[in-house]
Coordinates of C-alpha atoms and ligand atoms in Angstrom, one line a residue:
M14 CA 0.2 -0.3 -0.1
K15 CA 0.9 3.4 -0.6
I16 CA 0.8 6.6 1.2
L17 CA -0.1 9.8 -0.1
S18 CA 1.8 13.0 1.9
A19 CA -0.7 14.2 3.9
A20 CA -2.6 17.7 2.2
S21 CA -3.1 20.6 4.0
T22 CA -6.4 22.1 3.7
I23 CA -5.6 25.5 3.2
S24 CA -3.8 27.8 0.8
F25 CA -1.5 29.8 1.2
C26 CA -3.5 33.0 1.9
I27 CA -4.0 32.2 5.3
L28 CA -0.8 34.0 6.0
F29 CA -3.1 37.1 5.9
F30 CA -5.3 37.6 8.1
S31 CA -7.9 40.7 6.6
H32 CA -10.5 40.3 8.8
S33 CA -10.3 41.6 12.6
L34 CA -9.1 38.9 15.0
H35 CA -11.2 38.6 17.5
A36 CA -14.3 39.0 15.5
Y37 CA -15.1 35.4 16.2
K38 CA -15.7 35.8 19.6
E39 CA -18.6 38.3 18.8
A40 CA -19.9 35.8 16.9
I41 CA -19.8 32.6 19.1
R42 CA -21.3 34.4 22.1
Y43 CA -17.3 34.4 23.6
N44 CA -17.7 38.0 24.7
E45 CA -21.3 38.3 26.0
L46 CA -20.4 35.1 27.7
S47 CA -17.9 36.3 29.4
T48 CA -19.2 39.9 30.5
E49 CA -22.6 38.4 32.0
L50 CA -20.1 35.7 34.2
S51 CA -18.1 38.9 35.4
L52 CA -21.8 40.5 36.3
R53 CA -22.3 37.2 38.3
G54 CA -19.5 37.0 40.0
I55 CA -18.1 33.6 38.1
A56 CA -14.9 33.3 37.2
L57 CA -14.4 32.5 33.1
P58 CA -12.8 29.7 32.7
D59 CA -9.9 29.6 29.9
G60 CA -8.7 26.2 29.5
S61 CA -6.2 25.5 32.5
G62 CA -5.3 22.1 32.9
V63 CA -6.2 21.3 29.6
S64 CA -3.1 19.6 27.2
V65 CA -4.0 19.3 23.7
T66 CA -2.8 17.0 20.6
Q67 CA -2.0 19.2 17.5
V68 CA -1.6 17.2 14.5
E69 CA -0.3 19.1 11.4
A70 CA 0.5 18.2 7.8
E71 CA 4.0 19.8 6.9
E72 CA 3.7 23.3 5.1
T73 CA 6.3 21.9 2.7
S74 CA 5.8 18.5 1.6
G75 CA 9.2 17.0 3.0
A76 CA 10.5 20.0 4.7
G77 CA 9.3 19.3 8.2
N78 CA 7.6 22.4 8.5
F79 CA 4.6 21.2 11.1
L80 CA 4.9 23.3 14.2
P81 CA 3.6 26.1 15.6
N82 CA 6.4 29.0 16.3
S83 CA 7.1 28.8 19.9
Q84 CA 8.7 32.4 19.7
N85 CA 5.1 33.5 18.7
G86 CA 4.0 35.6 21.4
Q87 CA 0.5 34.5 21.5
F88 CA 2.2 31.1 22.9
S89 CA 4.7 32.6 25.6
G90 CA 4.6 30.4 28.6
K91 CA 3.5 27.3 26.9
T92 CA 5.5 24.2 26.4
I93 CA 5.1 23.0 22.8
T94 CA 6.5 19.5 22.2
D95 CA 7.6 18.1 19.1
K96 CA 6.5 14.4 19.4
S97 CA 7.4 13.3 15.6
G98 CA 10.7 14.8 16.0
G99 CA 12.8 17.1 13.8
G100 CA 10.1 19.7 13.1
S101 CA 10.7 23.3 12.4
S102 CA 7.6 26.0 12.3
S103 CA 4.9 26.8 10.2
G104 CA 2.8 29.4 9.5
H105 CA -0.1 27.2 9.4
A106 CA 0.5 25.6 12.7
T107 CA 1.0 28.6 14.1
N108 CA -1.8 29.9 12.5
V109 CA -4.7 26.9 14.3
G110 CA -1.9 27.5 17.5
R111 CA -3.6 31.0 18.0
E112 CA -7.1 30.2 17.4
L113 CA -6.7 27.0 19.5
Y114 CA -4.8 27.8 23.1
G115 CA -3.0 31.6 21.8
N116 CA -2.7 33.8 24.9
S117 CA -5.1 36.5 23.3
Q118 CA -6.5 34.9 20.1
S119 CA -7.8 31.9 21.7
I120 CA -11.2 31.6 24.2
S121 CA -8.5 28.9 26.0
P122 CA -5.5 30.6 26.7
G123 CA -5.0 29.0 29.8
I124 CA -3.9 25.5 27.6
Q125 CA -0.2 25.6 28.5
T126 CA 0.8 21.7 27.3
V127 CA 0.7 21.0 23.6
D128 CA 2.0 18.0 22.0
A129 CA 2.6 18.6 18.3
Y130 CA 3.2 15.9 15.3
S131 CA 3.5 15.6 11.9
A132 CA 0.6 14.2 10.0
N133 CA 3.1 11.8 8.3
S134 CA 4.5 10.3 10.8
F135 CA 1.3 10.4 13.0
I136 CA -0.7 8.5 10.4
N137 CA 2.7 6.1 9.2
S138 CA 2.8 5.2 13.2
A139 CA 0.5 2.6 14.6
W140 CA -3.0 5.1 13.7
R141 CA -2.9 3.5 10.3
T142 CA -2.1 -0.4 10.4
G143 CA -1.0 -1.1 13.9
V144 CA -2.9 -0.3 17.3
P145 CA -2.8 3.2 18.0
P146 CA -0.6 4.4 20.8
T147 CA -2.2 5.7 23.8
E148 CA -3.2 9.2 23.3
T149 CA -3.0 11.0 27.0
N150 CA -4.6 14.1 26.0
P151 CA -8.4 15.2 25.9
L152 CA -8.4 16.4 23.2
Q153 CA -6.9 16.2 19.7
N154 CA -6.7 18.9 17.2
H155 CA -6.3 17.8 13.2
S156 CA -6.4 20.6 11.0
W157 CA -5.6 19.0 7.7
V158 CA -6.7 16.2 5.7
T159 CA -5.5 13.4 3.1
W160 CA -7.3 10.5 1.7
L161 CA -4.9 7.3 1.1
S162 CA -4.3 5.9 -2.5
G163 CA -5.9 3.2 -3.7
G164 CA -7.7 4.5 -6.6
S165 CA -10.6 5.2 -4.6
P166 CA -11.6 7.3 -2.1
F167 CA -14.3 5.0 -0.7
S168 CA -11.9 2.2 -0.5
Q169 CA -10.9 0.3 2.8
P170 CA -7.6 2.2 3.6
N171 CA -9.8 5.1 4.7
A172 CA -11.7 2.9 6.6
E173 CA -8.9 1.5 8.2
M174 CA -8.0 5.2 10.1
T175 CA -11.1 5.9 10.6
V176 CA -11.9 2.8 12.6
R177 CA -8.3 3.4 14.6
M178 CA -9.4 6.6 15.6
D179 CA -12.5 5.8 16.6
Y180 CA -11.0 3.1 18.9
A181 CA -8.4 5.3 20.7
A182 CA -11.0 7.7 21.2
E183 CA -13.2 5.3 23.2
R184 CA -9.9 3.3 24.6
D185 CA -8.5 6.6 26.3
S186 CA -11.6 8.8 26.6
F187 CA -10.6 11.6 24.0
L188 CA -12.1 14.3 21.5
P189 CA -10.9 14.2 18.2
I190 CA -12.0 16.9 16.3
A191 CA -11.2 17.5 12.3
G192 CA -11.9 19.8 9.5
L193 CA -13.7 19.2 6.2
D194 CA -12.3 20.1 3.1
N195 CA -12.5 23.7 2.0
S196 CA -14.4 24.1 -1.2
D197 CA -12.3 27.1 -3.2
Y198 CA -8.9 24.5 -2.9
P199 CA -7.5 24.3 -6.3
N200 CA -8.5 21.6 -8.2
P201 CA -8.6 19.0 -9.4
I202 CA -6.9 16.5 -7.6
P203 CA -8.6 13.0 -8.7
V204 CA -8.1 11.8 -5.0
R205 CA -9.8 14.6 -3.4
P206 CA -13.1 14.2 -4.3
T207 CA -15.6 17.4 -4.0
E208 CA -17.9 15.7 -1.9
I209 CA -17.3 13.6 0.9
P210 CA -15.6 14.2 4.2
P211 CA -12.2 13.4 4.5
I212 CA -10.2 11.6 6.6
Y213 CA -10.5 12.1 10.0
A214 CA -14.0 14.1 9.0
S215 CA -15.5 11.0 9.0
I216 CA -15.0 9.5 12.0
Y217 CA -17.7 8.7 14.2
N218 CA -16.2 9.2 18.3
G219 CA -15.5 12.8 17.5
I220 CA -16.9 15.8 15.7
S221 CA -16.2 17.2 12.3
V222 CA -16.1 21.1 11.6
G223 CA -17.0 23.0 9.0
V224 CA -16.8 27.1 8.2
S225 CA -19.9 29.1 8.9
D226 CA -20.0 30.9 5.7
S227 CA -20.7 26.9 3.8
S228 CA -17.3 27.4 1.8
H229 CA -16.5 23.8 2.8
R230 CA -17.0 20.6 1.1
T231 CA -20.2 18.9 2.2
G232 CA -21.5 15.6 1.4
T233 CA -22.8 12.5 3.3
T234 CA -20.3 9.4 4.2
K235 CA -18.9 7.0 1.2
Y236 CA -17.3 4.6 3.1
D237 CA -16.8 2.5 6.9
G238 CA -20.8 3.4 7.5
I239 CA -22.5 5.4 4.4
G240 CA -24.7 8.3 5.1
R241 CA -23.9 9.9 7.7
T242 CA -24.2 13.3 7.4
K243 CA -20.9 15.8 7.9
P244 CA -19.9 18.1 9.2
E245 CA -21.3 18.0 12.9
I246 CA -21.3 21.7 14.0
V247 CA -19.5 25.6 12.0
A248 CA -17.2 28.1 13.0
P249 CA -16.5 31.5 11.8
S250 CA -13.2 31.6 9.8
D251 CA -12.9 31.7 6.3
F252 CA -10.7 28.2 6.5
T253 CA -12.1 24.9 7.7
S254 CA -8.7 24.7 9.3
F255 CA -9.0 27.7 11.8
A256 CA -12.4 26.7 12.1
T257 CA -11.6 23.5 13.7
P258 CA -9.2 24.9 16.3
M259 CA -12.1 27.1 17.5
V260 CA -13.9 24.1 18.1
T261 CA -11.4 22.4 19.7
S262 CA -10.4 25.5 22.0
A263 CA -14.6 25.6 23.4
A264 CA -14.3 21.9 24.0
A265 CA -11.2 23.2 26.3
F266 CA -13.2 25.8 27.8
L267 CA -15.6 23.3 28.8
I268 CA -13.1 20.8 30.2
D269 CA -12.4 23.6 32.7
A270 CA -15.4 24.9 33.6
A271 CA -16.5 21.2 34.0
D272 CA -13.7 21.4 36.9
G273 CA -13.2 18.0 37.4
N274 CA -16.7 16.5 36.2
S275 CA -15.6 13.1 35.4
S276 CA -19.3 13.7 33.2
A277 CA -19.4 16.6 31.7
D278 CA -15.9 16.5 30.8
D279 CA -16.5 12.9 28.8
P280 CA -16.0 13.3 25.3
I281 CA -19.6 12.5 24.2
V282 CA -21.3 14.9 26.7
L283 CA -18.6 17.5 25.3
K284 CA -19.9 16.5 21.6
A285 CA -23.2 16.9 23.0
T286 CA -22.6 20.0 25.2
L287 CA -20.7 22.1 21.9
L288 CA -23.9 20.5 19.2
A289 CA -27.0 21.1 21.7
G290 CA -25.8 24.4 21.8
A291 CA -25.1 25.5 18.5
D292 CA -26.9 28.1 16.8
K293 CA -29.5 27.3 14.1
A294 CA -29.9 31.2 13.2
I295 CA -26.8 31.2 10.9
S296 CA -29.2 29.3 8.0
T297 CA -32.3 30.3 7.2
D298 CA -32.1 27.0 5.1
W299 CA -31.2 25.3 7.9
D300 CA -33.5 21.8 8.5
Q301 CA -33.3 18.6 9.6
T302 CA -35.8 15.7 8.6
T303 CA -36.9 12.4 10.6
T304 CA -34.0 10.6 9.2
R305 CA -31.5 13.2 8.6
P306 CA -30.9 14.1 12.4
I307 CA -28.7 17.7 11.2
D308 CA -28.2 20.1 8.2
E309 CA -26.6 19.0 5.4
V310 CA -24.4 22.2 4.9
Y311 CA -24.2 23.5 8.6
G312 CA -24.8 20.6 11.0
A313 CA -26.0 21.4 14.1
G314 CA -25.3 24.6 13.7
E315 CA -22.7 27.1 14.6
L316 CA -20.6 27.1 17.6
D317 CA -22.3 28.6 20.7
I318 CA -19.9 29.0 23.3
Y319 CA -22.6 30.8 25.4
E320 CA -25.3 28.5 25.2
S321 CA -23.0 25.8 25.4
Y322 CA -21.4 26.9 28.8
F323 CA -25.0 27.0 30.4
I324 CA -25.9 23.5 29.2
Q325 CA -22.8 22.2 31.0
R326 CA -23.6 24.6 34.0
A327 CA -27.1 23.4 34.5
G328 CA -25.9 20.5 35.6
Q329 CA -26.3 16.5 35.1
Q330 CA -30.1 16.2 35.2
A331 CA -31.1 12.0 35.7
S332 CA -33.6 10.1 33.6
G333 CA -36.9 10.2 34.8
S334 CA -36.3 13.5 36.2
T335 CA -38.3 16.9 34.9
L336 CA -35.9 19.0 33.1
Q337 CA -34.8 22.2 33.6
A338 CA -34.5 24.7 30.8
R339 CA -30.8 23.5 29.8
G340 CA -28.8 20.4 31.1
W341 CA -27.2 17.6 30.3
N342 CA -27.5 13.9 31.4
L343 CA -24.5 10.6 30.6
A344 CA -26.5 7.4 31.1
N345 CA -26.2 3.7 29.9
L346 CA -29.1 1.6 28.3
N347 CA -29.5 -1.8 28.3
N348 CA -31.0 -4.0 25.2
N349 CA -34.1 -2.7 23.5
G350 CA -34.1 0.1 26.5
S351 CA -35.5 3.4 26.5
H352 CA -35.2 6.5 29.0
N353 CA -37.8 9.0 29.6
Y354 CA -37.6 12.8 30.5
T355 CA -40.4 14.8 32.2
I356 CA -40.4 19.1 30.5
T357 CA -43.3 20.8 31.8
V358 CA -44.4 24.0 30.5
P359 CA -46.2 26.2 33.1
D360 CA -49.8 27.4 32.5
G361 CA -49.4 31.0 31.0
F362 CA -45.7 30.2 29.5
E363 CA -44.4 28.7 25.9
L364 CA -41.2 26.6 25.3
H365 CA -38.9 28.1 22.6
D366 CA -36.3 26.9 20.4
L367 CA -36.1 23.5 22.2
S368 CA -32.6 21.7 20.9
A369 CA -31.9 18.4 22.2
L370 CA -29.4 15.6 21.1
I371 CA -28.2 12.3 21.8
T372 CA -24.8 11.3 20.6
W373 CA -22.9 8.0 21.6
N374 CA -19.8 6.3 19.9
R375 CA -19.7 3.5 17.8
E376 CA -18.1 0.3 19.2
V377 CA -14.7 -0.8 17.9
R378 CA -13.5 -4.3 19.2
Y379 CA -9.7 -5.2 19.0
E380 CA -9.7 -8.3 17.0
S381 CA -5.8 -9.3 16.6
N382 CA -2.6 -8.5 16.6
N383 CA -0.4 -11.4 16.1
W384 CA 3.1 -10.8 14.3
W385 CA 2.3 -12.3 11.3
E386 CA -0.6 -10.5 10.4
T387 CA -2.1 -6.7 10.6
A388 CA -4.0 -5.8 13.6
T389 CA -7.5 -5.7 12.4
F390 CA -10.9 -4.2 14.8
S391 CA -14.2 -5.0 13.9
A392 CA -17.0 -1.7 14.3
S393 CA -20.7 -1.9 15.2
L394 CA -23.1 0.8 16.0
A395 CA -26.3 0.5 18.1
D396 CA -28.9 2.5 16.4
L397 CA -30.7 5.4 18.9
S398 CA -33.6 7.2 18.5
L399 CA -35.0 10.5 20.0
Q400 CA -38.3 11.3 20.4
L401 CA -40.6 14.4 21.9
S402 CA -44.2 13.6 22.7
G403 CA -47.1 15.1 24.1
A404 CA -50.8 15.8 24.1
N405 CA -50.3 19.0 22.8
M406 CA -48.3 18.4 19.6
T407 CA -47.5 15.8 17.0
T408 CA -45.0 13.1 18.3
H409 CA -41.3 14.7 16.6
I410 CA -39.1 11.8 16.4
S411 CA -35.5 11.9 14.9
N412 CA -34.4 8.4 13.8
S413 CA -31.5 8.1 11.3
P414 CA -30.3 4.6 10.6
V415 CA -27.1 5.6 10.0
D416 CA -25.7 8.9 12.2
N417 CA -24.7 8.7 16.0
I418 CA -26.3 11.5 16.8
E419 CA -29.9 12.3 17.1
H420 CA -31.4 15.5 17.7
I421 CA -34.8 17.7 18.3
W422 CA -34.9 21.5 17.2
R423 CA -38.5 23.4 17.6
G424 CA -37.2 27.0 16.2
S425 CA -39.8 29.4 14.8
G426 CA -43.2 28.2 15.1
Q427 CA -42.5 25.2 16.9
A428 CA -42.8 26.4 20.6
L429 CA -44.1 23.9 23.1
S430 CA -47.4 25.7 24.4
A431 CA -48.6 24.9 28.0
G432 CA -48.2 21.1 29.1
S433 CA -46.4 18.2 29.6
Y434 CA -44.0 16.6 26.9
T435 CA -41.9 13.7 27.1
L436 CA -38.5 13.3 25.7
T437 CA -37.7 9.7 24.7
V438 CA -34.4 8.1 24.4
A439 CA -34.8 4.5 23.0
T440 CA -31.7 2.0 21.3
N441 CA -31.5 -1.0 20.4
R442 CA -28.9 -2.4 21.9
S443 CA -26.5 -1.2 25.5
V444 CA -25.1 1.6 24.9
K445 CA -23.4 4.7 26.9
Y446 CA -25.0 7.9 25.7
A447 CA -25.2 11.6 26.0
L448 CA -27.8 14.0 26.1
A449 CA -27.9 17.9 26.2
W450 CA -30.0 20.3 25.8
R451 CA -31.5 24.2 25.8
S452 CA -34.5 26.2 25.3
R453 CA -36.0 28.9 26.9
L454 CA -38.8 29.7 28.5
Y455 CA -40.7 32.6 27.3
Q456 CA -43.7 34.8 28.0
D457 CA -45.0 37.7 26.3
Y458 CA -47.6 40.6 27.6
A459 CA -50.3 38.4 26.1
L460 CA -49.5 35.3 27.7
W461 CA -49.3 37.2 31.0
Q462 CA -51.9 38.6 30.8
A463 CA -54.1 35.9 30.2
S464 CA -53.2 34.2 33.3
S465 CA -52.6 37.3 35.7
F466 CA -56.3 38.8 36.0
S467 CA -59.5 37.4 37.3
S468 CA -62.5 37.9 35.9
A469 CA -62.5 40.7 38.9
T470 CA -60.6 43.2 36.1
T471 CA -62.1 43.7 33.2
L472 CA -61.0 44.1 29.8
D473 CA -60.8 47.2 29.8
L474 CA -58.3 47.9 32.4
Q475 CA -55.9 44.8 30.9
D476 CA -53.9 47.0 28.3
P477 CA -50.0 47.4 29.2
G478 CA -50.6 51.1 30.8
D479 CA -53.6 50.3 32.7
D480 CA -53.4 50.1 36.8
P481 CA -56.3 47.9 38.0
D482 CA -54.7 47.7 41.7
G483 CA -54.0 51.2 41.5
D484 CA -50.6 50.7 43.3
G485 CA -48.6 52.9 40.9
I486 CA -47.4 50.8 38.7
A487 CA -48.7 49.9 35.5
N488 CA -49.5 46.5 33.9
L489 CA -46.4 46.5 31.7
L490 CA -44.4 47.5 34.3
E491 CA -45.7 44.6 36.7
Q492 CA -45.0 42.0 34.4
A493 CA -41.6 43.9 34.1
F494 CA -40.8 43.6 37.5
G495 CA -42.7 40.5 38.4
G496 CA -46.2 42.2 40.5
D497 CA -48.7 41.2 40.4
P498 CA -51.8 43.4 38.7
E499 CA -54.5 42.6 41.4
T500 CA -52.1 43.4 44.5
P501 CA -51.2 46.6 45.6
E502 CA -47.7 46.6 46.0
A503 CA -45.1 49.1 46.5
N504 CA -41.9 47.2 47.0
I505 CA -41.4 46.0 43.2
A506 CA -40.4 49.2 41.8
P507 CA -36.8 49.4 41.1
Q508 CA -34.8 51.0 44.1
Y509 CA -32.3 53.4 44.6
T510 CA -28.6 53.3 46.6
I511 CA -25.5 55.5 46.9
V512 CA -22.7 52.8 47.7
E513 CA -18.8 53.8 48.4
D514 CA -16.4 52.2 45.9
G515 CA -12.7 52.8 46.3
G516 CA -13.0 56.2 48.1
N517 CA -16.0 57.4 45.6
S518 CA -19.9 57.5 46.0
Y519 CA -21.8 56.4 43.4
L520 CA -25.2 56.8 42.2
Q521 CA -27.1 53.6 41.5
I522 CA -30.6 51.8 40.8
N523 CA -31.5 48.2 41.2
F524 CA -35.0 46.3 40.2
A525 CA -35.5 42.6 39.8
R526 CA -36.7 41.3 36.8
P527 CA -38.2 37.3 35.7
M528 CA -35.2 35.1 34.5
H529 CA -37.8 34.1 31.5
D530 CA -38.1 35.6 28.4
N531 CA -41.1 37.8 29.2
A532 CA -40.2 40.0 25.6
I533 CA -39.8 43.2 27.6
E534 CA -36.1 45.6 26.7
Y535 CA -34.9 47.3 29.8
A536 CA -32.8 50.8 29.5
V537 CA -31.3 52.0 32.2
E538 CA -31.3 56.1 31.3
T539 CA -29.4 58.9 33.4
T540 CA -29.3 62.4 33.1
T541 CA -27.8 65.8 35.1
D542 CA -30.5 67.8 34.6
L543 CA -34.9 66.7 34.1
E544 CA -34.6 69.1 31.2
D545 CA -31.7 67.5 29.6
S546 CA -32.3 64.4 27.2
W547 CA -31.7 61.0 29.3
S548 CA -29.3 58.9 28.2
D549 CA -28.3 54.8 28.4
S550 CA -25.3 55.4 26.7
T551 CA -22.6 52.8 28.7
D552 CA -20.5 55.9 29.0
D553 CA -22.7 57.7 31.4
V554 CA -24.6 53.9 32.9
I555 CA -23.5 50.4 33.2
L556 CA -24.6 47.5 33.9
F557 CA -22.5 46.9 37.4
S558 CA -24.0 43.1 38.3
I559 CA -26.2 40.5 38.6
A560 CA -27.9 38.8 41.4
T561 CA -30.1 35.0 41.7
E562 CA -32.8 35.4 43.9
S563 CA -35.9 33.7 45.0
D564 CA -39.1 32.3 42.6
G565 CA -37.2 33.0 39.3
M566 CA -36.5 36.4 39.9
E567 CA -32.6 38.2 39.3
R568 CA -31.8 41.4 40.5
Y569 CA -30.3 44.2 37.9
T570 CA -27.8 46.7 39.3
Y571 CA -26.8 49.6 37.3
R572 CA -24.5 52.3 38.3
R573 CA -23.6 56.2 37.1
T574 CA -20.3 56.0 35.3
A575 CA -19.7 59.4 36.8
P576 CA -18.7 59.4 40.7
I577 CA -21.0 61.7 43.3
S578 CA -19.0 65.2 43.6
G579 CA -20.3 68.1 45.5
N580 CA -23.7 69.4 45.2
N581 CA -24.3 67.6 41.6
Q582 CA -28.0 66.2 41.3
A583 CA -28.5 63.0 39.2
F584 CA -31.4 61.3 38.4
L585 CA -31.8 57.3 37.2
R586 CA -34.1 55.7 35.9
V587 CA -35.5 52.1 34.1
A588 CA -37.2 52.5 30.7
V589 CA -39.6 49.4 30.0
S590 CA -40.5 48.3 26.5
Q591 CA -42.1 45.5 24.6
R592 CA -39.7 43.9 22.5
Q593 CA -41.1 43.8 18.7
Ligands
CA25 CA1 -31.8 5.9 15.0
CA26 CA1 -50.4 48.3 39.2
CA27 CA1 -49.7 45.6 42.0

């Protein structure tokens, strides 16, 4: 058997970054998460303690240049080990490293230990024909692609590599993350077909990555389990080479956030958490069918570290329990077994954007490694399904015959109304699976109105500006601050405080608001002269903290940025409006 040199997925223009280096952090909602954790007084994870394996094609074939440049300022303080030996630095590997563990460029700058391999040495070791060596790192990044020779790209040599990767991933409990090919790579190259996922993007027990603008080669797998949909997720880069480490970096971020919880950082839980959190708004064309769990181009959607973080943080919730809005589980099922989870939507509410996803590894058995024959493996896959049912809906099933993912997405027009629902995971044989989900409890004014007034309040007193209980708080404000429109109450109004901080005094305003989505926008505004116009600019007033209270309420505190001095006067107010 002849092996082709591994081909890099990228063209030379990768050395130029024409777009803002940090723009992707906005797109994957890292900035929003960072701000919110700060407001809540929660430490921001950064991948600390996570070590990674980075496999790179040589930038110039035969030149040995596959290492991240250890002199790059993004890598100061890190230990990058040349595991293949004799390597020199590569611009491609350096740029992958910047996204994966760069000190300011990545979302996991706490990654300190990097094991770097050349792709050729990697696949010419036992990862191609023998028994793969033990992987001690929890994450492997593959920003390179190849197909093995042998005439057909659908041939057995490709399957020999994917089956070994899946075997090692399960045996050593790590998560391989691999890019698809870019669609604009100069062609034709006969062994690089346009439509099929390459090695290692065709693996089961990992994640394959495309780009958010869809300029990757999509298609279903053509060997070793035909018809599986790839990629599983996309990320906002011009090239799959740099989208892939964004996902690996996000996985490191979640491992750090798991804080030693060995179920939360299990590879299939990480995969489910990343995919269930992914953003469908990346395309209006995103769709799925009963037998195709994810979109043909965008997979589960675009990486969304905000949702994935809060899925993990909501915690493990066992089968049989009533689920919170977000969460995950890792569980075992027996032959022909099933697990039920209850989703309860309270009266007066709807549940929006439910994304529930299960994944499980394919099982790979090591058959032989006698010295006179090649090591052989046999693989098999359990067939699971995921179903959502309830009295108020047509049963929604995800049951692919080939994929090791099932997914239910209830987007626009598919909200769940008040009632009880059952999420069912079923299998044909014993399996360990991970489930992750997210959703949003929703109550706009119409839903609130329908559930907040008794017959004692006539319809003409139920408008947003009315005040039927005469407490000076209009109905819309009652909804905004969690009040009862039929009970006079004063303590729900925003409260003012003056606080000392760093030798200065500041004027603050705080109020409680419901944790659910109430379709209300809050703007805190300030002025020093009631005759001036009010300002909600962050130059003048900032959100200072968010604190959880009882009964599903949270207290938001805003502060004027300018300290109090002399006899100055200043005013703060909360403006409330219905979201359009
Ligand atoms: Ca299935
Ligand atoms: Ca009132
Ligand atoms: Ca009231």
